[in-house]
Amino acid sequence: MDMKTLTYMKERVEKAEELVKLINNLKEKIAIVKSDRLKNIKIQFDSSDFATSEWGSKRVSLLHANIEAHMINAFIDATEEEIAILEKELAEL
């Protein structure tokens, strides 16, 4: 094997490692969002923010629960789409 081939293979391995790390990170985020570790959703804008429910609140309003469910589902769907794109890119290496 010549040096050019080895360099090419090394670049592909490094790219594959990077993709695997990204995929695993995204899967971990989905697992956290699906678990009971998620306490609330905080939205930040400019120098302010607000949460859809109070941290550690035992009683969540129906409106906030509905908003959080839609936000969580949108996050999961978008993240799964990104994972599929990255997995396809990995398979093409």
Short mmCIF file of N, CA and C in Angstrom, two decimals, residues 16-91:
data_model
loop_
_atom_site.label_atom_id
_atom_site.label_comp_id
_atom_site.label_asym_id
_atom_site.label_seq_id
_atom_site.Cartn_x
_atom_site.Cartn_y
_atom_site.Cartn_z
N ALA A 16 -15.51 8.82 9.63
CA ALA A 16 -16.44 7.82 10.19
C ALA A 16 -16.52 7.95 11.70
N GLU A 17 -15.39 8.13 12.36
CA GLU A 17 -15.38 8.29 13.82
C GLU A 17 -16.16 9.53 14.23
N GLU A 18 -15.99 10.61 13.49
CA GLU A 18 -16.71 11.86 13.76
C GLU A 18 -18.22 11.65 13.60
N LEU A 19 -18.62 10.96 12.54
CA LEU A 19 -20.05 10.70 12.32
C LEU A 19 -20.64 9.82 13.42
N VAL A 20 -19.90 8.80 13.83
CA VAL A 20 -20.38 7.90 14.89
C VAL A 20 -20.56 8.69 16.19
N LYS A 21 -19.63 9.57 16.51
CA LYS A 21 -19.76 10.39 17.72
C LYS A 21 -21.00 11.28 17.65
N LEU A 22 -21.22 11.91 16.50
CA LEU A 22 -22.40 12.76 16.32
C LEU A 22 -23.69 11.96 16.48
N ILE A 23 -23.74 10.80 15.84
CA ILE A 23 -24.92 9.94 15.91
C ILE A 23 -25.18 9.52 17.36
N ASN A 24 -24.16 9.08 18.05
CA ASN A 24 -24.32 8.66 19.45
C ASN A 24 -24.77 9.80 20.33
N ASN A 25 -24.23 11.00 20.09
CA ASN A 25 -24.62 12.17 20.87
C ASN A 25 -26.10 12.49 20.66
N LEU A 26 -26.55 12.43 19.42
CA LEU A 26 -27.96 12.70 19.12
C LEU A 26 -28.87 11.64 19.73
N LYS A 27 -28.46 10.39 19.67
CA LYS A 27 -29.25 9.31 20.27
C LYS A 27 -29.35 9.49 21.78
N GLU A 28 -28.26 9.94 22.39
CA GLU A 28 -28.26 10.19 23.83
C GLU A 28 -29.24 11.31 24.18
N LYS A 29 -29.27 12.35 23.37
CA LYS A 29 -30.20 13.46 23.61
C LYS A 29 -31.65 12.98 23.51
N ILE A 30 -31.94 12.13 22.54
CA ILE A 30 -33.29 11.58 22.43
C ILE A 30 -33.63 10.77 23.67
N ALA A 31 -32.70 9.95 24.12
CA ALA A 31 -32.94 9.13 25.32
C ALA A 31 -33.23 10.01 26.53
N ILE A 32 -32.51 11.10 26.67
CA ILE A 32 -32.73 12.02 27.80
C ILE A 32 -34.12 12.64 27.70
N VAL A 33 -34.49 13.09 26.50
CA VAL A 33 -35.79 13.73 26.31
C VAL A 33 -36.93 12.75 26.58
N LYS A 34 -36.73 11.49 26.24
CA LYS A 34 -37.77 10.48 26.46
C LYS A 34 -37.83 9.99 27.91
N SER A 35 -36.80 10.26 28.68
CA SER A 35 -36.73 9.74 30.05
C SER A 35 -37.42 10.68 31.03
N ASP A 36 -37.44 10.25 32.28
CA ASP A 36 -38.02 11.10 33.32
C ASP A 36 -37.01 12.13 33.84
N ARG A 37 -35.85 12.19 33.21
CA ARG A 37 -34.84 13.19 33.58
C ARG A 37 -35.22 14.58 33.07
N LEU A 38 -36.11 14.64 32.06
CA LEU A 38 -36.53 15.93 31.52
C LEU A 38 -37.49 16.58 32.52
N LYS A 39 -37.14 17.75 33.00
CA LYS A 39 -37.95 18.43 34.02
C LYS A 39 -38.78 19.57 33.45
N ASN A 40 -38.22 20.31 32.53
CA ASN A 40 -38.96 21.38 31.88
C ASN A 40 -38.22 21.80 30.62
N ILE A 41 -38.87 22.64 29.83
CA ILE A 41 -38.26 23.15 28.61
C ILE A 41 -38.09 24.65 28.80
N LYS A 42 -36.89 25.12 28.61
CA LYS A 42 -36.57 26.53 28.80
C LYS A 42 -36.30 27.15 27.43
N ILE A 43 -36.96 28.26 27.17
CA ILE A 43 -36.79 28.97 25.90
C ILE A 43 -36.05 30.27 26.18
N GLN A 44 -34.93 30.45 25.51
CA GLN A 44 -34.12 31.65 25.71
C GLN A 44 -34.19 32.54 24.48
N PHE A 45 -34.31 33.83 24.74
CA PHE A 45 -34.30 34.81 23.66
C PHE A 45 -33.68 36.09 24.20
N ASP A 46 -32.90 36.75 23.37
CA ASP A 46 -32.16 37.94 23.79
C ASP A 46 -31.51 37.70 25.15
N SER A 47 -31.87 38.51 26.13
CA SER A 47 -31.29 38.34 27.47
C SER A 47 -32.33 37.80 28.45
N SER A 48 -33.41 37.25 27.93
CA SER A 48 -34.50 36.73 28.75
C SER A 48 -34.76 35.28 28.44
N ASP A 49 -35.61 34.68 29.25
CA ASP A 49 -36.03 33.31 28.99
C ASP A 49 -37.32 33.03 29.76
N PHE A 50 -37.95 31.92 29.41
CA PHE A 50 -39.08 31.44 30.19
C PHE A 50 -39.13 29.92 30.05
N ALA A 51 -39.75 29.29 31.02
CA ALA A 51 -39.88 27.83 31.02
C ALA A 51 -41.35 27.48 30.82
N THR A 52 -41.59 26.37 30.15
CA THR A 52 -42.97 25.95 29.92
C THR A 52 -43.64 25.48 31.19
N SER A 53 -42.86 25.04 32.16
CA SER A 53 -43.39 24.71 33.48
C SER A 53 -42.30 25.00 34.50
N GLU A 54 -42.68 25.15 35.73
CA GLU A 54 -41.70 25.45 36.77
C GLU A 54 -40.83 24.23 37.04
N TRP A 55 -39.56 24.45 37.33
CA TRP A 55 -38.61 23.38 37.60
C TRP A 55 -39.10 22.54 38.78
N GLY A 56 -39.23 21.24 38.55
CA GLY A 56 -39.63 20.32 39.61
C GLY A 56 -41.08 20.43 40.03
N SER A 57 -41.88 21.13 39.24
CA SER A 57 -43.29 21.32 39.58
C SER A 57 -44.03 19.99 39.60
N LYS A 58 -44.84 19.79 40.61
CA LYS A 58 -45.64 18.57 40.72
C LYS A 58 -46.91 18.68 39.89
N ARG A 59 -47.32 19.92 39.66
CA ARG A 59 -48.58 20.13 38.94
C ARG A 59 -48.30 20.94 37.67
N VAL A 60 -48.52 20.33 36.55
CA VAL A 60 -48.28 20.98 35.27
C VAL A 60 -49.63 21.27 34.64
N SER A 61 -49.79 22.48 34.13
CA SER A 61 -51.07 22.82 33.49
C SER A 61 -51.23 22.03 32.21
N LEU A 62 -52.47 21.79 31.84
CA LEU A 62 -52.77 21.04 30.62
C LEU A 62 -52.19 21.74 29.39
N LEU A 63 -52.28 23.07 29.37
CA LEU A 63 -51.74 23.84 28.25
C LEU A 63 -50.23 23.62 28.13
N HIS A 64 -49.53 23.76 29.25
CA HIS A 64 -48.08 23.58 29.21
C HIS A 64 -47.69 22.15 28.86
N ALA A 65 -48.43 21.19 29.38
CA ALA A 65 -48.14 19.78 29.06
C ALA A 65 -48.31 19.54 27.56
N ASN A 66 -49.34 20.13 26.97
CA ASN A 66 -49.60 19.97 25.54
C ASN A 66 -48.49 20.63 24.72
N ILE A 67 -48.09 21.83 25.13
CA ILE A 67 -47.00 22.53 24.44
C ILE A 67 -45.71 21.72 24.52
N GLU A 68 -45.39 21.24 25.72
CA GLU A 68 -44.17 20.45 25.90
C GLU A 68 -44.20 19.18 25.07
N ALA A 69 -45.34 18.51 25.01
CA ALA A 69 -45.45 17.28 24.22
C ALA A 69 -45.17 17.55 22.75
N HIS A 70 -45.72 18.64 22.22
CA HIS A 70 -45.48 18.99 20.81
C HIS A 70 -44.01 19.33 20.58
N MET A 71 -43.42 20.07 21.50
CA MET A 71 -42.02 20.45 21.36
C MET A 71 -41.10 19.23 21.44
N ILE A 72 -41.40 18.34 22.37
CA ILE A 72 -40.59 17.13 22.52
C ILE A 72 -40.70 16.26 21.28
N ASN A 73 -41.93 16.08 20.78
CA ASN A 73 -42.12 15.26 19.57
C ASN A 73 -41.42 15.87 18.36
N ALA A 74 -41.49 17.20 18.23
CA ALA A 74 -40.80 17.87 17.12
C ALA A 74 -39.29 17.68 17.24
N PHE A 75 -38.76 17.80 18.45
CA PHE A 75 -37.33 17.59 18.68
C PHE A 75 -36.92 16.17 18.31
N ILE A 76 -37.70 15.19 18.76
CA ILE A 76 -37.38 13.78 18.47
C ILE A 76 -37.44 13.52 16.97
N ASP A 77 -38.48 14.00 16.30
CA ASP A 77 -38.62 13.79 14.85
C ASP A 77 -37.45 14.40 14.09
N ALA A 78 -37.12 15.65 14.40
CA ALA A 78 -36.02 16.33 13.70
C ALA A 78 -34.68 15.66 13.98
N THR A 79 -34.48 15.22 15.20
CA THR A 79 -33.23 14.56 15.58
C THR A 79 -33.11 13.21 14.89
N GLU A 80 -34.20 12.46 14.82
CA GLU A 80 -34.18 11.17 14.12
C GLU A 80 -33.90 11.35 12.63
N GLU A 81 -34.43 12.43 12.04
CA GLU A 81 -34.13 12.72 10.63
C GLU A 81 -32.64 13.01 10.45
N GLU A 82 -32.07 13.78 11.36
CA GLU A 82 -30.63 14.09 11.29
C GLU A 82 -29.80 12.83 11.46
N ILE A 83 -30.21 11.95 12.37
CA ILE A 83 -29.50 10.68 12.57
C ILE A 83 -29.54 9.86 11.28
N ALA A 84 -30.69 9.80 10.63
CA ALA A 84 -30.81 9.04 9.38
C ALA A 84 -29.87 9.59 8.31
N ILE A 85 -29.77 10.91 8.22
CA ILE A 85 -28.87 11.54 7.24
C ILE A 85 -27.41 11.17 7.55
N LEU A 86 -27.05 11.26 8.83
CA LEU A 86 -25.67 10.94 9.23
C LEU A 86 -25.36 9.47 9.02
N GLU A 87 -26.32 8.59 9.32
CA GLU A 87 -26.11 7.15 9.11
C GLU A 87 -25.95 6.83 7.63
N LYS A 88 -26.69 7.53 6.77
CA LYS A 88 -26.56 7.33 5.33
C LYS A 88 -25.17 7.78 4.87
N GLU A 89 -24.74 8.93 5.37
CA GLU A 89 -23.41 9.44 5.04
C GLU A 89 -22.33 8.46 5.51
N LEU A 90 -22.52 7.89 6.69
CA LEU A 90 -21.57 6.91 7.22
C LEU A 90 -21.53 5.66 6.35
N ALA A 91 -22.69 5.19 5.92
CA ALA A 91 -22.76 3.99 5.08
C ALA A 91 -22.09 4.22 3.72
#
